[in-house]
Amino acid sequence: MKTQRFGIEIEITGITRAKAAQIAVEFFGVGARLEHKGGTYDEYRVITQDGRSWKFVSDASILPHKKEYGRIVTADRDYSVELVSPILTYEDIETLQELVRQLRHAGALSDSKYQCGIHIHVDAKKHTPLSLKNLINLMASKEDLLYKSLEIDPARLRYCKKVNENLITTINKKKPKTLEALADIWYSGFGQENRSRHYHNSRYHGLNLHSVFDKGTVEFRLFNGTTHAGKIKAYIQFCLAVSHQAISQKSASARRTYTDNEKYTFRCWMLRLGLIGEEFETCRHHFLASLSGNSAWRNAA
């Protein structure tokens, strides 16, 4: 699980792109430099001593706001900020968390009411058509509980729809052996839309495989925006765990899970994903907090 590389996109407002980039270059310190690339997305880029780039770009979906005289008020597009990380490893999570804390201390806001979300990309290099089928089935089987756990804002659901039922049926019937065959199934139902489009309409699912074919990553688009560093770490750990499980298993069922004890059922699933022990205690806490039931007892009174 921990050997998988990933990237993250965090949508924020409350501060400008210029300020966010300045905070980042100061945070990374010696050897870091700031470049204003401009362009369509008014890109600011912070290049660290190891050569990696952290980008701060505009995102049209964000509702920009700022704090003024103790009140949150609407703001101009300079306050629309998407932080795009470079390729990261598990050891980079603490650095990411501290950067997010610095942005929050400077006034950054990230919440679904500002149409902010978090997208996590996991390197698809180790995935095969079989493991991607497993991933679709794993997500489908628990997605009702998962969406409740994450309290996904209804206004964001059009950007992170649940797994397409036709996709589930077809992929399990045809069992594609190549990525090309899997892509044919993924894009079916989208007419003549060019598959090479970055903003292809098939991407707007909680589990986005268009990203696999477009840039070689599995994208998870499920998460409401937040500047809570602990939640962000939990989201990353979950994505890495479910991706690893899909790669490791020989098969997975898409059968939906129904339960009268949500906490217990979801906790058991997290343990099967490898999110067990003290290291992942906070991860389990964040994912179970919004579910009903008792996490310790299957038939608790």
PDB file of C-alpha atoms in Angstrom:
ATOM      1  CA  MET A   1       0.000   0.000   0.000  1.00  0.00           C
ATOM      2  CA  LYS A   2       2.660   2.489   1.030  1.00  0.00           C
ATOM      3  CA  THR A   3       4.736   1.979  -2.106  1.00  0.00           C
ATOM      4  CA  GLN A   4       2.072   3.521  -4.347  1.00  0.00           C
ATOM      5  CA  ARG A   5       2.692   7.042  -5.567  1.00  0.00           C
ATOM      6  CA  PHE A   6      -0.100   9.597  -5.581  1.00  0.00           C
ATOM      7  CA  GLY A   7      -0.999  13.212  -6.201  1.00  0.00           C
ATOM      8  CA  ILE A   8      -3.656  15.465  -4.732  1.00  0.00           C
ATOM      9  CA  GLU A   9      -5.699  18.482  -5.810  1.00  0.00           C
ATOM     10  CA  ILE A  10      -7.146  20.623  -3.020  1.00  0.00           C
ATOM     11  CA  GLU A  11      -9.572  23.404  -3.898  1.00  0.00           C
ATOM     12  CA  ILE A  12      -9.481  26.395  -1.569  1.00  0.00           C
ATOM     13  CA  THR A  13     -10.545  30.014  -1.295  1.00  0.00           C
ATOM     14  CA  GLY A  14     -10.111  32.693   1.376  1.00  0.00           C
ATOM     15  CA  ILE A  15      -6.683  33.688   0.052  1.00  0.00           C
ATOM     16  CA  THR A  16      -5.423  34.533  -3.423  1.00  0.00           C
ATOM     17  CA  ARG A  17      -3.341  32.295  -5.652  1.00  0.00           C
ATOM     18  CA  ALA A  18      -0.432  34.712  -5.267  1.00  0.00           C
ATOM     19  CA  LYS A  19      -0.623  34.576  -1.475  1.00  0.00           C
ATOM     20  CA  ALA A  20      -0.989  30.783  -1.404  1.00  0.00           C
ATOM     21  CA  ALA A  21       2.088  30.410  -3.604  1.00  0.00           C
ATOM     22  CA  GLN A  22       4.068  32.848  -1.447  1.00  0.00           C
ATOM     23  CA  ILE A  23       3.171  30.885   1.680  1.00  0.00           C
ATOM     24  CA  ALA A  24       4.312  27.691  -0.039  1.00  0.00           C
ATOM     25  CA  VAL A  25       7.680  29.064  -1.162  1.00  0.00           C
ATOM     26  CA  GLU A  26       8.343  30.348   2.356  1.00  0.00           C
ATOM     27  CA  PHE A  27       7.288  26.997   3.808  1.00  0.00           C
ATOM     28  CA  PHE A  28       9.636  24.991   1.578  1.00  0.00           C
ATOM     29  CA  GLY A  29      12.456  27.399   2.362  1.00  0.00           C
ATOM     30  CA  VAL A  30      16.024  27.025   1.145  1.00  0.00           C
ATOM     31  CA  GLY A  31      16.272  26.313  -2.566  1.00  0.00           C
ATOM     32  CA  ALA A  32      12.566  26.852  -3.312  1.00  0.00           C
ATOM     33  CA  ARG A  33      11.587  29.411  -5.929  1.00  0.00           C
ATOM     34  CA  LEU A  34       8.322  30.927  -7.130  1.00  0.00           C
ATOM     35  CA  GLU A  35       7.354  31.414 -10.760  1.00  0.00           C
ATOM     36  CA  HIS A  36       4.207  33.078 -12.098  1.00  0.00           C
ATOM     37  CA  LYS A  37       3.430  31.232 -15.313  1.00  0.00           C
ATOM     38  CA  GLY A  38       0.076  32.937 -15.940  1.00  0.00           C
ATOM     39  CA  GLY A  39      -1.879  31.478 -18.838  1.00  0.00           C
ATOM     40  CA  THR A  40      -5.474  30.272 -18.938  1.00  0.00           C
ATOM     41  CA  TYR A  41      -5.403  29.130 -15.309  1.00  0.00           C
ATOM     42  CA  ASP A  42      -3.152  31.954 -14.033  1.00  0.00           C
ATOM     43  CA  GLU A  43      -0.656  29.404 -12.772  1.00  0.00           C
ATOM     44  CA  TYR A  44       1.730  30.068  -9.917  1.00  0.00           C
ATOM     45  CA  ARG A  45       4.399  27.417  -9.519  1.00  0.00           C
ATOM     46  CA  VAL A  46       6.611  26.717  -6.514  1.00  0.00           C
ATOM     47  CA  ILE A  47       9.640  24.623  -7.419  1.00  0.00           C
ATOM     48  CA  THR A  48      11.322  22.993  -4.445  1.00  0.00           C
ATOM     49  CA  GLN A  49      14.971  22.118  -4.002  1.00  0.00           C
ATOM     50  CA  ASP A  50      14.342  18.548  -5.185  1.00  0.00           C
ATOM     51  CA  GLY A  51      12.905  19.866  -8.467  1.00  0.00           C
ATOM     52  CA  ARG A  52       9.254  19.066  -7.803  1.00  0.00           C
ATOM     53  CA  SER A  53       6.560  21.615  -8.669  1.00  0.00           C
ATOM     54  CA  TRP A  54       3.590  22.616  -6.527  1.00  0.00           C
ATOM     55  CA  LYS A  55       1.040  24.512  -8.607  1.00  0.00           C
ATOM     56  CA  PHE A  56      -1.625  27.015  -7.611  1.00  0.00           C
ATOM     57  CA  VAL A  57      -4.143  27.540 -10.406  1.00  0.00           C
ATOM     58  CA  SER A  58      -7.584  29.001 -10.965  1.00  0.00           C
ATOM     59  CA  ASP A  59     -10.633  26.719 -10.939  1.00  0.00           C
ATOM     60  CA  ALA A  60     -13.908  27.985 -12.375  1.00  0.00           C
ATOM     61  CA  SER A  61     -16.050  25.682 -10.206  1.00  0.00           C
ATOM     62  CA  ILE A  62     -14.982  27.336  -6.919  1.00  0.00           C
ATOM     63  CA  LEU A  63     -17.183  30.039  -5.384  1.00  0.00           C
ATOM     64  CA  PRO A  64     -14.516  32.525  -4.220  1.00  0.00           C
ATOM     65  CA  HIS A  65     -14.843  34.121  -0.785  1.00  0.00           C
ATOM     66  CA  LYS A  66     -12.622  35.994   1.642  1.00  0.00           C
ATOM     67  CA  LYS A  67     -12.711  37.213   5.210  1.00  0.00           C
ATOM     68  CA  GLU A  68     -13.300  40.941   5.569  1.00  0.00           C
ATOM     69  CA  TYR A  69     -13.746  42.703   8.911  1.00  0.00           C
ATOM     70  CA  GLY A  70     -14.537  39.393  10.572  1.00  0.00           C
ATOM     71  CA  ARG A  71     -17.137  38.384   7.961  1.00  0.00           C
ATOM     72  CA  ILE A  72     -16.965  35.952   5.049  1.00  0.00           C
ATOM     73  CA  VAL A  73     -17.881  37.809   1.849  1.00  0.00           C
ATOM     74  CA  THR A  74     -17.783  37.028  -1.858  1.00  0.00           C
ATOM     75  CA  ALA A  75     -14.513  37.742  -3.634  1.00  0.00           C
ATOM     76  CA  ASP A  76     -13.094  37.949  -7.149  1.00  0.00           C
ATOM     77  CA  ARG A  77     -11.552  35.090  -9.135  1.00  0.00           C
ATOM     78  CA  ASP A  78      -8.109  35.717  -7.648  1.00  0.00           C
ATOM     79  CA  TYR A  79      -9.496  33.877  -4.610  1.00  0.00           C
ATOM     80  CA  SER A  80     -10.242  30.755  -6.646  1.00  0.00           C
ATOM     81  CA  VAL A  81      -7.315  28.468  -5.821  1.00  0.00           C
ATOM     82  CA  GLU A  82      -6.569  24.869  -6.671  1.00  0.00           C
ATOM     83  CA  LEU A  83      -3.438  23.409  -5.113  1.00  0.00           C
ATOM     84  CA  VAL A  84      -2.002  20.736  -7.406  1.00  0.00           C
ATOM     85  CA  SER A  85       0.727  18.658  -5.810  1.00  0.00           C
ATOM     86  CA  PRO A  86       3.607  16.985  -7.626  1.00  0.00           C
ATOM     87  CA  ILE A  87       3.919  13.196  -7.545  1.00  0.00           C
ATOM     88  CA  LEU A  88       4.129  12.261  -3.872  1.00  0.00           C
ATOM     89  CA  THR A  89       5.105   9.221  -1.824  1.00  0.00           C
ATOM     90  CA  TYR A  90       3.702   8.026   1.481  1.00  0.00           C
ATOM     91  CA  GLU A  91       6.593   9.726   3.290  1.00  0.00           C
ATOM     92  CA  ASP A  92       5.496  13.093   1.826  1.00  0.00           C
ATOM     93  CA  ILE A  93       2.131  13.076   3.601  1.00  0.00           C
ATOM     94  CA  GLU A  94       3.421  14.924   6.665  1.00  0.00           C
ATOM     95  CA  THR A  95       4.923  17.649   4.464  1.00  0.00           C
ATOM     96  CA  LEU A  96       1.605  18.025   2.655  1.00  0.00           C
ATOM     97  CA  GLN A  97      -0.240  18.229   5.965  1.00  0.00           C
ATOM     98  CA  GLU A  98       2.030  20.975   7.271  1.00  0.00           C
ATOM     99  CA  LEU A  99       1.640  22.982   4.054  1.00  0.00           C
ATOM    100  CA  VAL A 100      -2.147  22.745   4.399  1.00  0.00           C
ATOM    101  CA  ARG A 101      -1.882  23.937   8.002  1.00  0.00           C
ATOM    102  CA  GLN A 102       0.186  26.933   6.902  1.00  0.00           C
ATOM    103  CA  LEU A 103      -2.408  27.829   4.269  1.00  0.00           C
ATOM    104  CA  ARG A 104      -5.217  27.505   6.818  1.00  0.00           C
ATOM    105  CA  HIS A 105      -3.402  29.733   9.306  1.00  0.00           C
ATOM    106  CA  ALA A 106      -3.099  32.344   6.541  1.00  0.00           C
ATOM    107  CA  GLY A 107      -6.864  32.341   5.974  1.00  0.00           C
ATOM    108  CA  ALA A 108      -7.469  29.551   3.464  1.00  0.00           C
ATOM    109  CA  LEU A 109     -11.007  28.163   3.412  1.00  0.00           C
ATOM    110  CA  SER A 110     -12.102  24.875   1.878  1.00  0.00           C
ATOM    111  CA  ASP A 111     -15.650  23.646   2.236  1.00  0.00           C
ATOM    112  CA  SER A 112     -18.382  22.238   0.031  1.00  0.00           C
ATOM    113  CA  LYS A 113     -20.403  25.447   0.491  1.00  0.00           C
ATOM    114  CA  TYR A 114     -17.712  27.143  -1.584  1.00  0.00           C
ATOM    115  CA  GLN A 115     -17.921  24.292  -4.129  1.00  0.00           C
ATOM    116  CA  CYS A 116     -14.501  23.078  -2.989  1.00  0.00           C
ATOM    117  CA  GLY A 117     -13.506  19.444  -3.281  1.00  0.00           C
ATOM    118  CA  ILE A 118     -10.450  17.231  -2.994  1.00  0.00           C
ATOM    119  CA  HIS A 119      -9.309  14.848  -5.728  1.00  0.00           C
ATOM    120  CA  ILE A 120      -6.704  12.159  -5.107  1.00  0.00           C
ATOM    121  CA  HIS A 121      -4.824  10.458  -7.936  1.00  0.00           C
ATOM    122  CA  VAL A 122      -3.173   7.085  -7.350  1.00  0.00           C
ATOM    123  CA  ASP A 123      -0.561   5.836  -9.805  1.00  0.00           C
ATOM    124  CA  ALA A 124      -2.202   3.240 -12.054  1.00  0.00           C
ATOM    125  CA  LYS A 125       1.100   1.662 -13.120  1.00  0.00           C
ATOM    126  CA  LYS A 126       0.522  -1.466 -11.017  1.00  0.00           C
ATOM    127  CA  HIS A 127      -3.095  -1.844 -12.136  1.00  0.00           C
ATOM    128  CA  THR A 128      -4.355  -4.288 -14.744  1.00  0.00           C
ATOM    129  CA  PRO A 129      -7.787  -4.689 -16.353  1.00  0.00           C
ATOM    130  CA  LEU A 130      -8.545  -7.286 -13.653  1.00  0.00           C
ATOM    131  CA  SER A 131      -7.507  -5.050 -10.760  1.00  0.00           C
ATOM    132  CA  LEU A 132      -9.474  -2.120 -12.193  1.00  0.00           C
ATOM    133  CA  LYS A 133     -12.530  -4.383 -12.437  1.00  0.00           C
ATOM    134  CA  ASN A 134     -11.918  -5.334  -8.807  1.00  0.00           C
ATOM    135  CA  LEU A 135     -11.677  -1.652  -7.897  1.00  0.00           C
ATOM    136  CA  ILE A 136     -14.986  -0.850  -9.564  1.00  0.00           C
ATOM    137  CA  ASN A 137     -16.642  -3.733  -7.714  1.00  0.00           C
ATOM    138  CA  LEU A 138     -15.073  -2.847  -4.352  1.00  0.00           C
ATOM    139  CA  MET A 139     -16.253   0.741  -4.618  1.00  0.00           C
ATOM    140  CA  ALA A 140     -19.720  -0.224  -5.856  1.00  0.00           C
ATOM    141  CA  SER A 141     -20.272  -2.680  -3.017  1.00  0.00           C
ATOM    142  CA  LYS A 142     -19.635  -0.088  -0.310  1.00  0.00           C
ATOM    143  CA  GLU A 143     -20.339   3.214  -2.019  1.00  0.00           C
ATOM    144  CA  ASP A 144     -23.683   3.876  -0.292  1.00  0.00           C
ATOM    145  CA  LEU A 145     -21.940   3.650   3.076  1.00  0.00           C
ATOM    146  CA  LEU A 146     -18.922   5.517   1.745  1.00  0.00           C
ATOM    147  CA  TYR A 147     -20.958   8.444   0.421  1.00  0.00           C
ATOM    148  CA  LYS A 148     -22.784   8.670   3.745  1.00  0.00           C
ATOM    149  CA  SER A 149     -19.505   8.450   5.640  1.00  0.00           C
ATOM    150  CA  LEU A 150     -18.035  11.342   3.676  1.00  0.00           C
ATOM    151  CA  GLU A 151     -21.219  13.445   3.908  1.00  0.00           C
ATOM    152  CA  ILE A 152     -20.853  14.428   0.287  1.00  0.00           C
ATOM    153  CA  ASP A 153     -22.663  17.686  -0.358  1.00  0.00           C
ATOM    154  CA  PRO A 154     -25.632  17.120  -2.730  1.00  0.00           C
ATOM    155  CA  ALA A 155     -24.453  20.125  -4.741  1.00  0.00           C
ATOM    156  CA  ARG A 156     -21.213  18.263  -5.523  1.00  0.00           C
ATOM    157  CA  LEU A 157     -22.807  14.974  -6.589  1.00  0.00           C
ATOM    158  CA  ARG A 158     -22.809  15.958 -10.257  1.00  0.00           C
ATOM    159  CA  TYR A 159     -19.009  16.071 -10.043  1.00  0.00           C
ATOM    160  CA  CYS A 160     -18.649  12.734  -8.215  1.00  0.00           C
ATOM    161  CA  LYS A 161     -21.485  10.432  -9.271  1.00  0.00           C
ATOM    162  CA  LYS A 162     -21.742   6.880  -8.026  1.00  0.00           C
ATOM    163  CA  VAL A 163     -20.477   3.979 -10.131  1.00  0.00           C
ATOM    164  CA  ASN A 164     -22.534   3.562 -13.294  1.00  0.00           C
ATOM    165  CA  GLU A 165     -24.776   0.479 -13.025  1.00  0.00           C
ATOM    166  CA  ASN A 166     -24.350  -0.352 -16.711  1.00  0.00           C
ATOM    167  CA  LEU A 167     -20.587  -0.245 -16.230  1.00  0.00           C
ATOM    168  CA  ILE A 168     -20.805  -2.701 -13.327  1.00  0.00           C
ATOM    169  CA  THR A 169     -22.993  -5.123 -15.278  1.00  0.00           C
ATOM    170  CA  THR A 170     -20.980  -4.962 -18.490  1.00  0.00           C
ATOM    171  CA  ILE A 171     -17.514  -5.158 -16.975  1.00  0.00           C
ATOM    172  CA  ASN A 172     -18.440  -8.227 -14.919  1.00  0.00           C
ATOM    173  CA  LYS A 173     -20.068  -9.899 -17.906  1.00  0.00           C
ATOM    174  CA  LYS A 174     -17.337  -9.204 -20.469  1.00  0.00           C
ATOM    175  CA  LYS A 175     -14.323  -9.377 -18.115  1.00  0.00           C
ATOM    176  CA  PRO A 176     -12.036  -7.266 -20.345  1.00  0.00           C
ATOM    177  CA  LYS A 177      -8.495  -8.565 -20.724  1.00  0.00           C
ATOM    178  CA  THR A 178      -6.920  -5.382 -22.111  1.00  0.00           C
ATOM    179  CA  LEU A 179      -7.030  -1.706 -21.179  1.00  0.00           C
ATOM    180  CA  GLU A 180      -8.416  -0.957 -24.639  1.00  0.00           C
ATOM    181  CA  ALA A 181     -11.364  -3.295 -24.040  1.00  0.00           C
ATOM    182  CA  LEU A 182     -11.905  -1.795 -20.598  1.00  0.00           C
ATOM    183  CA  ALA A 183     -11.838   1.698 -22.095  1.00  0.00           C
ATOM    184  CA  ASP A 184     -14.505   0.701 -24.632  1.00  0.00           C
ATOM    185  CA  ILE A 185     -16.769  -0.299 -21.743  1.00  0.00           C
ATOM    186  CA  TRP A 186     -15.949   2.805 -19.683  1.00  0.00           C
ATOM    187  CA  TYR A 187     -16.748   5.206 -22.532  1.00  0.00           C
ATOM    188  CA  SER A 188     -19.867   3.415 -23.784  1.00  0.00           C
ATOM    189  CA  GLY A 189     -22.902   5.620 -23.344  1.00  0.00           C
ATOM    190  CA  PHE A 190     -20.999   8.829 -24.061  1.00  0.00           C
ATOM    191  CA  GLY A 191     -21.657   8.877 -27.788  1.00  0.00           C
ATOM    192  CA  GLN A 192     -19.040  10.350 -30.080  1.00  0.00           C
ATOM    193  CA  GLU A 193     -17.371  12.493 -27.425  1.00  0.00           C
ATOM    194  CA  ASN A 194     -13.617  12.474 -28.009  1.00  0.00           C
ATOM    195  CA  ARG A 195     -11.999  10.155 -25.462  1.00  0.00           C
ATOM    196  CA  SER A 196      -8.823  12.228 -25.445  1.00  0.00           C
ATOM    197  CA  ARG A 197     -10.624  15.264 -23.990  1.00  0.00           C
ATOM    198  CA  HIS A 198      -9.191  16.036 -20.550  1.00  0.00           C
ATOM    199  CA  TYR A 199     -12.628  17.179 -19.381  1.00  0.00           C
ATOM    200  CA  HIS A 200     -14.468  14.174 -20.799  1.00  0.00           C
ATOM    201  CA  ASN A 201     -17.910  13.866 -19.194  1.00  0.00           C
ATOM    202  CA  SER A 202     -17.168  10.347 -17.945  1.00  0.00           C
ATOM    203  CA  ARG A 203     -14.699  11.818 -15.441  1.00  0.00           C
ATOM    204  CA  TYR A 204     -17.409  13.137 -13.119  1.00  0.00           C
ATOM    205  CA  HIS A 205     -17.646  10.020 -10.973  1.00  0.00           C
ATOM    206  CA  GLY A 206     -16.394   9.367  -7.454  1.00  0.00           C
ATOM    207  CA  LEU A 207     -14.172   6.717  -9.030  1.00  0.00           C
ATOM    208  CA  ASN A 208     -12.837   8.144 -12.283  1.00  0.00           C
ATOM    209  CA  LEU A 209     -11.139   5.760 -14.707  1.00  0.00           C
ATOM    210  CA  HIS A 210     -10.993   8.320 -17.526  1.00  0.00           C
ATOM    211  CA  SER A 211      -7.933   9.511 -15.642  1.00  0.00           C
ATOM    212  CA  VAL A 212      -6.346   6.070 -16.113  1.00  0.00           C
ATOM    213  CA  PHE A 213      -6.613   6.333 -19.884  1.00  0.00           C
ATOM    214  CA  ASP A 214      -5.842  10.076 -19.963  1.00  0.00           C
ATOM    215  CA  LYS A 215      -2.883  10.370 -17.586  1.00  0.00           C
ATOM    216  CA  GLY A 216      -2.190   6.990 -15.983  1.00  0.00           C
ATOM    217  CA  THR A 217      -3.795   7.565 -12.590  1.00  0.00           C
ATOM    218  CA  VAL A 218      -6.891   6.329 -10.790  1.00  0.00           C
ATOM    219  CA  GLU A 219      -8.764   9.395  -9.578  1.00  0.00           C
ATOM    220  CA  PHE A 220     -10.950   9.495  -6.468  1.00  0.00           C
ATOM    221  CA  ARG A 221     -13.209  12.568  -6.586  1.00  0.00           C
ATOM    222  CA  LEU A 222     -15.302  11.804  -3.502  1.00  0.00           C
ATOM    223  CA  PHE A 223     -14.101  14.256  -0.926  1.00  0.00           C
ATOM    224  CA  ASN A 224     -15.561  17.547   0.255  1.00  0.00           C
ATOM    225  CA  GLY A 225     -13.045  20.349   0.539  1.00  0.00           C
ATOM    226  CA  THR A 226     -11.284  20.734   3.879  1.00  0.00           C
ATOM    227  CA  THR A 227      -8.165  22.259   5.405  1.00  0.00           C
ATOM    228  CA  HIS A 228      -8.224  19.675   8.200  1.00  0.00           C
ATOM    229  CA  ALA A 229      -4.817  18.024   7.814  1.00  0.00           C
ATOM    230  CA  GLY A 230      -5.908  14.856   9.630  1.00  0.00           C
ATOM    231  CA  LYS A 231      -8.854  14.314   7.296  1.00  0.00           C
ATOM    232  CA  ILE A 232      -6.687  14.845   4.243  1.00  0.00           C
ATOM    233  CA  LYS A 233      -4.246  12.201   5.485  1.00  0.00           C
ATOM    234  CA  ALA A 234      -7.159   9.830   6.145  1.00  0.00           C
ATOM    235  CA  TYR A 235      -8.497  10.339   2.617  1.00  0.00           C
ATOM    236  CA  ILE A 236      -5.096   9.563   1.112  1.00  0.00           C
ATOM    237  CA  GLN A 237      -4.666   6.445   3.249  1.00  0.00           C
ATOM    238  CA  PHE A 238      -8.102   5.182   2.230  1.00  0.00           C
ATOM    239  CA  CYS A 239      -7.433   5.672  -1.488  1.00  0.00           C
ATOM    240  CA  LEU A 240      -4.085   3.900  -1.279  1.00  0.00           C
ATOM    241  CA  ALA A 241      -5.627   1.049   0.712  1.00  0.00           C
ATOM    242  CA  VAL A 242      -8.563   0.379  -1.606  1.00  0.00           C
ATOM    243  CA  SER A 243      -6.295   0.627  -4.660  1.00  0.00           C
ATOM    244  CA  HIS A 244      -3.855  -1.856  -3.111  1.00  0.00           C
ATOM    245  CA  GLN A 245      -6.688  -4.224  -2.203  1.00  0.00           C
ATOM    246  CA  ALA A 246      -7.950  -4.189  -5.785  1.00  0.00           C
ATOM    247  CA  ILE A 247      -4.475  -5.106  -7.016  1.00  0.00           C
ATOM    248  CA  SER A 248      -4.009  -7.850  -4.405  1.00  0.00           C
ATOM    249  CA  GLN A 249      -7.368  -9.643  -4.700  1.00  0.00           C
ATOM    250  CA  LYS A 250      -8.070 -12.259  -7.348  1.00  0.00           C
ATOM    251  CA  SER A 251     -11.686 -11.123  -7.572  1.00  0.00           C
ATOM    252  CA  ALA A 252     -14.213  -8.815  -5.926  1.00  0.00           C
ATOM    253  CA  SER A 253     -17.995  -8.727  -5.798  1.00  0.00           C
ATOM    254  CA  ALA A 254     -20.072  -5.655  -6.638  1.00  0.00           C
ATOM    255  CA  ARG A 255     -22.957  -6.852  -4.466  1.00  0.00           C
ATOM    256  CA  ARG A 256     -24.287  -3.918  -2.470  1.00  0.00           C
ATOM    257  CA  THR A 257     -23.849  -4.016   1.287  1.00  0.00           C
ATOM    258  CA  TYR A 258     -26.949  -3.514   3.431  1.00  0.00           C
ATOM    259  CA  THR A 259     -26.636  -3.300   7.191  1.00  0.00           C
ATOM    260  CA  ASP A 260     -28.393  -2.158  10.349  1.00  0.00           C
ATOM    261  CA  ASN A 261     -25.030  -1.318  11.946  1.00  0.00           C
ATOM    262  CA  GLU A 262     -23.168   0.989   9.579  1.00  0.00           C
ATOM    263  CA  LYS A 263     -20.213   1.681  11.849  1.00  0.00           C
ATOM    264  CA  TYR A 264     -19.454  -1.997  12.456  1.00  0.00           C
ATOM    265  CA  THR A 265     -19.825  -2.986   8.809  1.00  0.00           C
ATOM    266  CA  PHE A 266     -17.669  -0.158   7.503  1.00  0.00           C
ATOM    267  CA  ARG A 267     -15.040  -0.659  10.214  1.00  0.00           C
ATOM    268  CA  CYS A 268     -14.745  -4.346   9.285  1.00  0.00           C
ATOM    269  CA  TRP A 269     -14.255  -3.348   5.651  1.00  0.00           C
ATOM    270  CA  MET A 270     -11.552  -0.846   6.581  1.00  0.00           C
ATOM    271  CA  LEU A 271      -9.744  -3.542   8.558  1.00  0.00           C
ATOM    272  CA  ARG A 272      -9.891  -5.880   5.547  1.00  0.00           C
ATOM    273  CA  LEU A 273      -8.374  -3.066   3.479  1.00  0.00           C
ATOM    274  CA  GLY A 274      -5.411  -3.093   5.847  1.00  0.00           C
ATOM    275  CA  LEU A 275      -6.363   0.071   7.740  1.00  0.00           C
ATOM    276  CA  ILE A 276      -5.761  -1.666  11.028  1.00  0.00           C
ATOM    277  CA  GLY A 277      -3.871  -0.768  14.185  1.00  0.00           C
ATOM    278  CA  GLU A 278      -2.820   2.469  15.824  1.00  0.00           C
ATOM    279  CA  GLU A 279      -1.280   3.936  12.671  1.00  0.00           C
ATOM    280  CA  PHE A 280      -4.694   4.098  10.984  1.00  0.00           C
ATOM    281  CA  GLU A 281      -6.797   4.843  14.074  1.00  0.00           C
ATOM    282  CA  THR A 282      -7.389   8.449  13.008  1.00  0.00           C
ATOM    283  CA  CYS A 283      -8.307   7.319   9.498  1.00  0.00           C
ATOM    284  CA  ARG A 284     -10.940   4.958  10.885  1.00  0.00           C
ATOM    285  CA  HIS A 285     -12.217   7.694  13.203  1.00  0.00           C
ATOM    286  CA  HIS A 286     -12.851  10.157  10.368  1.00  0.00           C
ATOM    287  CA  PHE A 287     -14.564   7.595   8.134  1.00  0.00           C
ATOM    288  CA  LEU A 288     -16.789   6.196  10.894  1.00  0.00           C
ATOM    289  CA  ALA A 289     -17.783   9.466  12.578  1.00  0.00           C
ATOM    290  CA  SER A 290     -20.882  10.117  10.440  1.00  0.00           C
ATOM    291  CA  LEU A 291     -22.197   6.553  10.364  1.00  0.00           C
ATOM    292  CA  SER A 292     -24.798   5.105  12.711  1.00  0.00           C
ATOM    293  CA  GLY A 293     -24.380   2.085  14.956  1.00  0.00           C
ATOM    294  CA  ASN A 294     -21.609   0.701  17.140  1.00  0.00           C
ATOM    295  CA  SER A 295     -18.195   0.020  15.652  1.00  0.00           C
ATOM    296  CA  ALA A 296     -17.225  -2.517  18.321  1.00  0.00           C
ATOM    297  CA  TRP A 297     -20.272  -4.806  18.408  1.00  0.00           C
ATOM    298  CA  ARG A 298     -22.198  -6.308  15.497  1.00  0.00           C
ATOM    299  CA  ASN A 299     -25.438  -6.644  17.471  1.00  0.00           C
ATOM    300  CA  ALA A 300     -25.031  -3.870  20.029  1.00  0.00           C
ATOM    301  CA  ALA A 301     -28.103  -3.103  22.097  1.00  0.00           C
TER     302      ALA A 301
END
